[in-house]
Amino acid sequence: MNATDRSPHILVFDSGVGGLSVLTHLQRELPRANYTYVMDDEWCPYGEKTDDILLSRIMSVIGRAIELCQPQLVVIACNTASTLAMEALRETFALPFVGVVPALKPAVENTASGAVVLLATAATVDRDYVDDLWCAVGGQRRLIKVACSDLVLLAEEKLRGRDVSADQLACVLRAIDVECSRSLSASAQDDESISAFVLGCTHFPLLRDELESAWSQPCLWFDSGAAIARRVLSLVAAPEFDAGARALSQRDRCNRSSQWWCTSRASNEDLYEVFRKLGMTPAGRLPEACEGVPAA
Ligand code: DGL
């Protein structure tokens, strides 16, 4: 059987709708897989929360989702969560996990020179993970890190059918521009310019058209969605994965349909159509996800 014909059960997790920018790539690579999407909307946005409470929250919600949905593979479609919790998740749960990290390597490899700008949440830009990754792949190139958590909320609004506020977008772009100019003016190379933007938050590709058309200079834009989907496909294609998948009964496979869960008590009716177009039905609120976890 070809890997794309397999129907594994994959759990995709994010704080909100950002993970849908990854899910669309997964559905393209593995069209016959069953997907469960879990969004921790009660705690969205993640990017402004402290690491310790966020880690305990992520472990609790993912644990509950695994218990309830019994996936065969988990995709943490959230840079903020992946750069914080991947090690703990792998140590705790006996399942394959795939995380999302900023596409700094492809940005360096696909541009010959110039600065690379990382747009991410405040939490992600501060992570040692990002600095270590840049040390490994950046060479002599300059990395400009810009925290733009406001884009998370704009992406949420967009997918909920509301117009992206031009004023708010302009405000975010001004802040990016100021940060880039400040960093470049401190540069030793007078002719240094920006060659690439890395969208290091899964919400941001949902605003890629708006960002690209508002940014006046030509540069390349990168995100991790396609690479994550290729990685999942390679894991699913491996013989050891097949052995695990066989443990599911044929009946379980047939009865399962792709579903999405939330953690808040909000109706989220404004998202029904978005999920319906992705072939997913609403499952409701993930029960008891927040037991014993401090309030947001
Ligand atoms: N989509 C997430 C990420 O990739 C998190 C956004 C947030 O909740 O702050 O970082």
PDB file of N, CA and C and ligand atoms in Angstrom, residues 13-19 21 37 40 43-49 54 76-83 100 120-124 149 152-153 156 199-205, ligand 1:
ATOM      1  N   PHE A  13      -2.794  19.713  16.867  1.00  0.00           N
ATOM      2  CA  PHE A  13      -3.075  20.569  18.025  1.00  0.00           C
ATOM      3  C   PHE A  13      -2.526  21.982  17.845  1.00  0.00           C
ATOM      4  N   ASP A  14      -3.315  22.962  18.245  1.00  0.00           N
ATOM      5  CA  ASP A  14      -2.837  24.349  18.312  1.00  0.00           C
ATOM      6  C   ASP A  14      -3.660  25.078  19.373  1.00  0.00           C
ATOM      7  N   SER A  15      -3.230  26.296  19.690  1.00  0.00           N
ATOM      8  CA  SER A  15      -4.015  27.110  20.635  1.00  0.00           C
ATOM      9  C   SER A  15      -5.323  27.570  19.996  1.00  0.00           C
ATOM     10  N   GLY A  16      -5.322  27.709  18.675  1.00  0.00           N
ATOM     11  CA  GLY A  16      -6.507  28.232  17.984  1.00  0.00           C
ATOM     12  C   GLY A  16      -6.575  27.682  16.572  1.00  0.00           C
ATOM     13  N   VAL A  17      -6.894  28.565  15.616  1.00  0.00           N
ATOM     14  CA  VAL A  17      -7.064  28.104  14.234  1.00  0.00           C
ATOM     15  C   VAL A  17      -5.746  28.043  13.458  1.00  0.00           C
ATOM     16  N   GLY A  18      -4.636  28.474  14.072  1.00  0.00           N
ATOM     17  CA  GLY A  18      -3.357  28.506  13.359  1.00  0.00           C
ATOM     18  C   GLY A  18      -2.964  27.155  12.775  1.00  0.00           C
ATOM     19  N   GLY A  19      -3.264  26.096  13.512  1.00  0.00           N
ATOM     20  CA  GLY A  19      -2.884  24.755  13.056  1.00  0.00           C
ATOM     21  C   GLY A  19      -3.567  24.358  11.753  1.00  0.00           C
ATOM     22  N   SER A  21      -3.360  25.977   9.115  1.00  0.00           N
ATOM     23  CA  SER A  21      -2.383  26.241   8.042  1.00  0.00           C
ATOM     24  C   SER A  21      -1.474  25.025   7.849  1.00  0.00           C
ATOM     25  N   TYR A  37      -8.745  17.553  15.150  1.00  0.00           N
ATOM     26  CA  TYR A  37      -8.130  18.848  15.412  1.00  0.00           C
ATOM     27  C   TYR A  37      -8.553  19.314  16.797  1.00  0.00           C
ATOM     28  N   ASP A  40      -6.938  24.781  21.727  1.00  0.00           N
ATOM     29  CA  ASP A  40      -7.083  25.201  23.116  1.00  0.00           C
ATOM     30  C   ASP A  40      -7.510  26.666  23.138  1.00  0.00           C
ATOM     31  N   TRP A  43      -7.396  29.113  26.095  1.00  0.00           N
ATOM     32  CA  TRP A  43      -6.120  29.709  26.496  1.00  0.00           C
ATOM     33  C   TRP A  43      -5.437  30.498  25.375  1.00  0.00           C
ATOM     34  N   CYS A  44      -6.056  30.599  24.229  1.00  0.00           N
ATOM     35  CA  CYS A  44      -5.463  31.342  23.115  1.00  0.00           C
ATOM     36  C   CYS A  44      -5.533  32.844  23.421  1.00  0.00           C
ATOM     37  N   PRO A  45      -4.478  33.638  23.248  1.00  0.00           N
ATOM     38  CA  PRO A  45      -3.194  33.267  22.651  1.00  0.00           C
ATOM     39  C   PRO A  45      -2.185  32.704  23.660  1.00  0.00           C
ATOM     40  N   TYR A  46      -1.426  31.733  23.192  1.00  0.00           N
ATOM     41  CA  TYR A  46      -0.383  31.108  24.011  1.00  0.00           C
ATOM     42  C   TYR A  46       0.847  32.013  24.157  1.00  0.00           C
ATOM     43  N   GLY A  47       1.100  32.787  23.112  1.00  0.00           N
ATOM     44  CA  GLY A  47       2.390  33.481  22.990  1.00  0.00           C
ATOM     45  C   GLY A  47       2.685  34.517  24.045  1.00  0.00           C
ATOM     46  N   GLU A  48       1.685  34.871  24.859  1.00  0.00           N
ATOM     47  CA  GLU A  48       1.895  35.897  25.883  1.00  0.00           C
ATOM     48  C   GLU A  48       1.951  35.269  27.279  1.00  0.00           C
ATOM     49  N   LYS A  49       1.900  33.932  27.358  1.00  0.00           N
ATOM     50  CA  LYS A  49       1.830  33.291  28.676  1.00  0.00           C
ATOM     51  C   LYS A  49       3.215  32.813  29.127  1.00  0.00           C
ATOM     52  N   LEU A  54       2.195  27.474  30.934  1.00  0.00           N
ATOM     53  CA  LEU A  54       1.843  27.013  29.593  1.00  0.00           C
ATOM     54  C   LEU A  54       2.201  25.529  29.413  1.00  0.00           C
ATOM     55  N   ILE A  76       2.054  18.746  16.771  1.00  0.00           N
ATOM     56  CA  ILE A  76       1.899  19.972  17.548  1.00  0.00           C
ATOM     57  C   ILE A  76       2.062  21.121  16.551  1.00  0.00           C
ATOM     58  N   ALA A  77       0.917  21.582  16.032  1.00  0.00           N
ATOM     59  CA  ALA A  77       0.944  22.575  14.942  1.00  0.00           C
ATOM     60  C   ALA A  77       0.996  23.984  15.513  1.00  0.00           C
ATOM     61  N   CYS A  78       1.941  24.184  16.395  1.00  0.00           N
ATOM     62  CA  CYS A  78       2.062  25.449  17.127  1.00  0.00           C
ATOM     63  C   CYS A  78       3.533  25.620  17.490  1.00  0.00           C
ATOM     64  N   ASN A  79       4.152  26.678  16.972  1.00  0.00           N
ATOM     65  CA  ASN A  79       5.577  26.916  17.268  1.00  0.00           C
ATOM     66  C   ASN A  79       5.789  27.183  18.760  1.00  0.00           C
ATOM     67  N   THR A  80       4.877  27.947  19.352  1.00  0.00           N
ATOM     68  CA  THR A  80       5.026  28.320  20.769  1.00  0.00           C
ATOM     69  C   THR A  80       5.017  27.062  21.644  1.00  0.00           C
ATOM     70  N   ALA A  81       4.120  26.134  21.347  1.00  0.00           N
ATOM     71  CA  ALA A  81       4.029  24.900  22.130  1.00  0.00           C
ATOM     72  C   ALA A  81       5.181  23.952  21.794  1.00  0.00           C
ATOM     73  N   SER A  82       5.517  23.832  20.512  1.00  0.00           N
ATOM     74  CA  SER A  82       6.565  22.885  20.110  1.00  0.00           C
ATOM     75  C   SER A  82       7.925  23.261  20.704  1.00  0.00           C
ATOM     76  N   THR A  83       8.256  24.573  20.656  1.00  0.00           N
ATOM     77  CA  THR A  83       9.574  24.981  21.142  1.00  0.00           C
ATOM     78  C   THR A  83       9.658  24.903  22.663  1.00  0.00           C
ATOM     79  N   VAL A 100       6.351  21.792  15.204  1.00  0.00           N
ATOM     80  CA  VAL A 100       6.589  22.836  14.203  1.00  0.00           C
ATOM     81  C   VAL A 100       7.598  23.821  14.760  1.00  0.00           C
ATOM     82  N   ALA A 120       7.165  35.971  14.923  1.00  0.00           N
ATOM     83  CA  ALA A 120       6.640  34.892  15.773  1.00  0.00           C
ATOM     84  C   ALA A 120       5.975  35.497  17.003  1.00  0.00           C
ATOM     85  N   THR A 121       5.493  34.633  17.889  1.00  0.00           N
ATOM     86  CA  THR A 121       4.911  35.163  19.128  1.00  0.00           C
ATOM     87  C   THR A 121       6.046  35.611  20.049  1.00  0.00           C
ATOM     88  N   ALA A 122       5.677  36.421  21.058  1.00  0.00           N
ATOM     89  CA  ALA A 122       6.685  36.908  22.010  1.00  0.00           C
ATOM     90  C   ALA A 122       7.404  35.727  22.663  1.00  0.00           C
ATOM     91  N   ALA A 123       6.652  34.674  22.981  1.00  0.00           N
ATOM     92  CA  ALA A 123       7.260  33.506  23.637  1.00  0.00           C
ATOM     93  C   ALA A 123       8.278  32.835  22.715  1.00  0.00           C
ATOM     94  N   THR A 124       7.904  32.649  21.445  1.00  0.00           N
ATOM     95  CA  THR A 124       8.809  31.933  20.522  1.00  0.00           C
ATOM     96  C   THR A 124      10.092  32.733  20.269  1.00  0.00           C
ATOM     97  N   SER A 149       2.530  39.299  18.276  1.00  0.00           N
ATOM     98  CA  SER A 149       1.409  38.497  18.773  1.00  0.00           C
ATOM     99  C   SER A 149       0.061  39.013  18.286  1.00  0.00           C
ATOM    100  N   VAL A 152      -1.774  37.053  15.685  1.00  0.00           N
ATOM    101  CA  VAL A 152      -2.519  35.841  16.076  1.00  0.00           C
ATOM    102  C   VAL A 152      -4.005  36.169  16.124  1.00  0.00           C
ATOM    103  N   LEU A 153      -4.319  37.295  16.775  1.00  0.00           N
ATOM    104  CA  LEU A 153      -5.730  37.670  16.917  1.00  0.00           C
ATOM    105  C   LEU A 153      -6.330  38.081  15.572  1.00  0.00           C
ATOM    106  N   GLU A 156      -7.196  34.938  13.776  1.00  0.00           N
ATOM    107  CA  GLU A 156      -8.410  34.347  14.355  1.00  0.00           C
ATOM    108  C   GLU A 156      -9.646  35.058  13.807  1.00  0.00           C
ATOM    109  N   LEU A 199       7.655  32.956   8.740  1.00  0.00           N
ATOM    110  CA  LEU A 199       6.414  33.034   9.521  1.00  0.00           C
ATOM    111  C   LEU A 199       6.482  31.947  10.599  1.00  0.00           C
ATOM    112  N   GLY A 200       6.991  32.332  11.782  1.00  0.00           N
ATOM    113  CA  GLY A 200       7.280  31.362  12.840  1.00  0.00           C
ATOM    114  C   GLY A 200       6.145  31.181  13.825  1.00  0.00           C
ATOM    115  N   CYS A 201       4.947  31.330  13.349  1.00  0.00           N
ATOM    116  CA  CYS A 201       3.738  31.061  14.139  1.00  0.00           C
ATOM    117  C   CYS A 201       2.733  30.535  13.127  1.00  0.00           C
ATOM    118  N   THR A 202       2.059  29.448  13.467  1.00  0.00           N
ATOM    119  CA  THR A 202       1.196  28.821  12.453  1.00  0.00           C
ATOM    120  C   THR A 202      -0.033  29.669  12.112  1.00  0.00           C
ATOM    121  N   HIS A 203      -0.317  30.673  12.925  1.00  0.00           N
ATOM    122  CA  HIS A 203      -1.411  31.585  12.563  1.00  0.00           C
ATOM    123  C   HIS A 203      -1.013  32.481  11.374  1.00  0.00           C
ATOM    124  N   PHE A 204       0.264  32.780  11.243  1.00  0.00           N
ATOM    125  CA  PHE A 204       0.672  33.821  10.289  1.00  0.00           C
ATOM    126  C   PHE A 204       0.500  33.447   8.811  1.00  0.00           C
ATOM    127  N   PRO A 205       0.700  32.180   8.413  1.00  0.00           N
ATOM    128  CA  PRO A 205       0.437  31.863   6.993  1.00  0.00           C
ATOM    129  C   PRO A 205      -1.017  32.144   6.589  1.00  0.00           C
TER     130      PRO A 205
HETATM  131  N1  DGL B   1      -0.209  29.251  16.471  1.00  0.00           N
HETATM  132  C1  DGL B   1       0.680  29.292  17.564  1.00  0.00           C
HETATM  133  C2  DGL B   1       2.134  29.303  17.162  1.00  0.00           C
HETATM  134  O1  DGL B   1       2.465  28.749  16.128  1.00  0.00           O
HETATM  135  C3  DGL B   1       0.334  30.045  18.803  1.00  0.00           C
HETATM  136  C4  DGL B   1      -0.266  31.374  18.726  1.00  0.00           C
HETATM  137  C5  DGL B   1      -0.687  31.853  20.103  1.00  0.00           C
HETATM  138  O2  DGL B   1      -1.605  31.246  20.657  1.00  0.00           O
HETATM  139  O3  DGL B   1      -0.064  32.804  20.624  1.00  0.00           O
HETATM  140  O4  DGL B   1       2.981  29.811  17.852  1.00  0.00           O
END
